Structures are given as C-alpha cells and as structure tokens.
Coordinates of C-alpha atoms in Angstrom, one line a residue:
M1 CA -30.1 -9.1 -27.9
T2 CA -26.9 -8.6 -30.0
Q3 CA -23.5 -8.6 -28.4
T4 CA -20.8 -6.4 -29.7
P5 CA -17.4 -8.0 -30.3
A6 CA -14.6 -7.1 -28.1
P7 CA -11.9 -4.8 -29.6
E8 CA -9.1 -6.9 -31.1
S9 CA -6.3 -4.8 -29.7
A10 CA -5.6 -5.6 -26.1
P11 CA -4.5 -2.7 -23.9
E12 CA -0.8 -2.5 -23.4
S13 CA 0.6 -3.6 -20.1
A14 CA 2.2 -1.2 -17.7
P15 CA 5.7 -0.1 -18.6
E16 CA 8.5 -1.7 -16.8
P17 CA 10.1 0.3 -14.0
A18 CA 13.4 1.9 -14.5
A19 CA 16.4 -0.3 -14.0
G20 CA 17.4 -0.7 -10.3
T21 CA 14.0 0.6 -9.1
H22 CA 12.6 -2.9 -8.3
Q23 CA 15.7 -3.7 -6.3
V24 CA 15.4 -0.5 -4.2
R25 CA 11.7 -1.3 -3.5
E26 CA 12.5 -4.8 -2.3
E27 CA 15.2 -3.4 0.1
A28 CA 12.7 -0.8 1.4
D29 CA 10.0 -3.6 1.9
A30 CA 12.4 -5.6 4.0
A31 CA 12.9 -2.7 6.5
L32 CA 9.3 -1.8 7.1
A33 CA 7.9 -1.4 10.6
D34 CA 5.1 -3.6 11.9
C35 CA 1.8 -2.1 12.9
V36 CA 1.6 -1.8 16.8
L37 CA -2.0 -2.8 16.7
C38 CA -2.3 -5.7 14.2
G39 CA 1.2 -6.6 13.3
E40 CA 0.8 -6.0 9.5
P41 CA 3.6 -4.2 7.6
T42 CA 3.3 -0.5 7.6
E43 CA 4.3 2.2 5.0
Y44 CA 7.0 3.4 7.4
A45 CA 10.7 2.4 7.8
A46 CA 11.5 0.2 10.8
S47 CA 13.7 3.1 12.1
T48 CA 10.6 5.4 12.3
R49 CA 10.1 6.6 16.0
G50 CA 6.8 6.4 17.7
A51 CA 3.8 4.2 17.1
T52 CA 3.5 3.0 13.5
Y53 CA 0.2 1.9 12.1
C54 CA -0.8 0.1 8.9
P55 CA -3.1 2.0 6.6
V56 CA -6.2 0.3 7.9
C57 CA -5.4 0.9 11.6
E58 CA -4.2 4.4 10.8
W59 CA -7.5 5.3 9.3
Q60 CA -9.4 3.6 12.2
E61 CA -7.3 5.5 14.8
A62 CA -8.0 8.8 12.9
Q63 CA -11.7 8.0 13.1
R64 CA -11.5 7.4 16.8
T65 CA -9.6 10.6 17.6
A66 CA -11.8 12.7 15.3
C67 CA -15.0 11.7 17.2
S68 CA -13.5 12.0 20.7
G69 CA -14.4 15.6 20.9

C-alpha cells in the first residue's frame, strides 16, 4: 500500500482577535455566574437573575421538562 505525502503547506492559524477583544473577554469571564446544579461557570453574567445553568445542565434540564408532559 502506497502512502501519499502530506501537503507541504500547513494550514494558516486562526487570525488574531482585534486589539482589546481579548481583554474584554477576560473581564467577562471573571464575572460569570456559577451553575446552580453543578457549580461550573455558565455563559451568563453573575448579575443575571434567576437560576443559571451551565450548558450541560441547561440541556439536561430542557430534556427533563420536555418529557414531563
């Protein structure tokens, strides 16, 4: 069995984010709410009212409520 050589040009890496974007993201990460079920960081700001879930728990909660008839 013959192997074909890999292409010589490597794919370019992702472009760098715009100046200042990284700093804004770090500030946003620092103020994220914790999941009320597992304690993992969520996608929501700490100032969000109500129960906040991480993506996994949010999906599981949606499955439970969808099947509860």
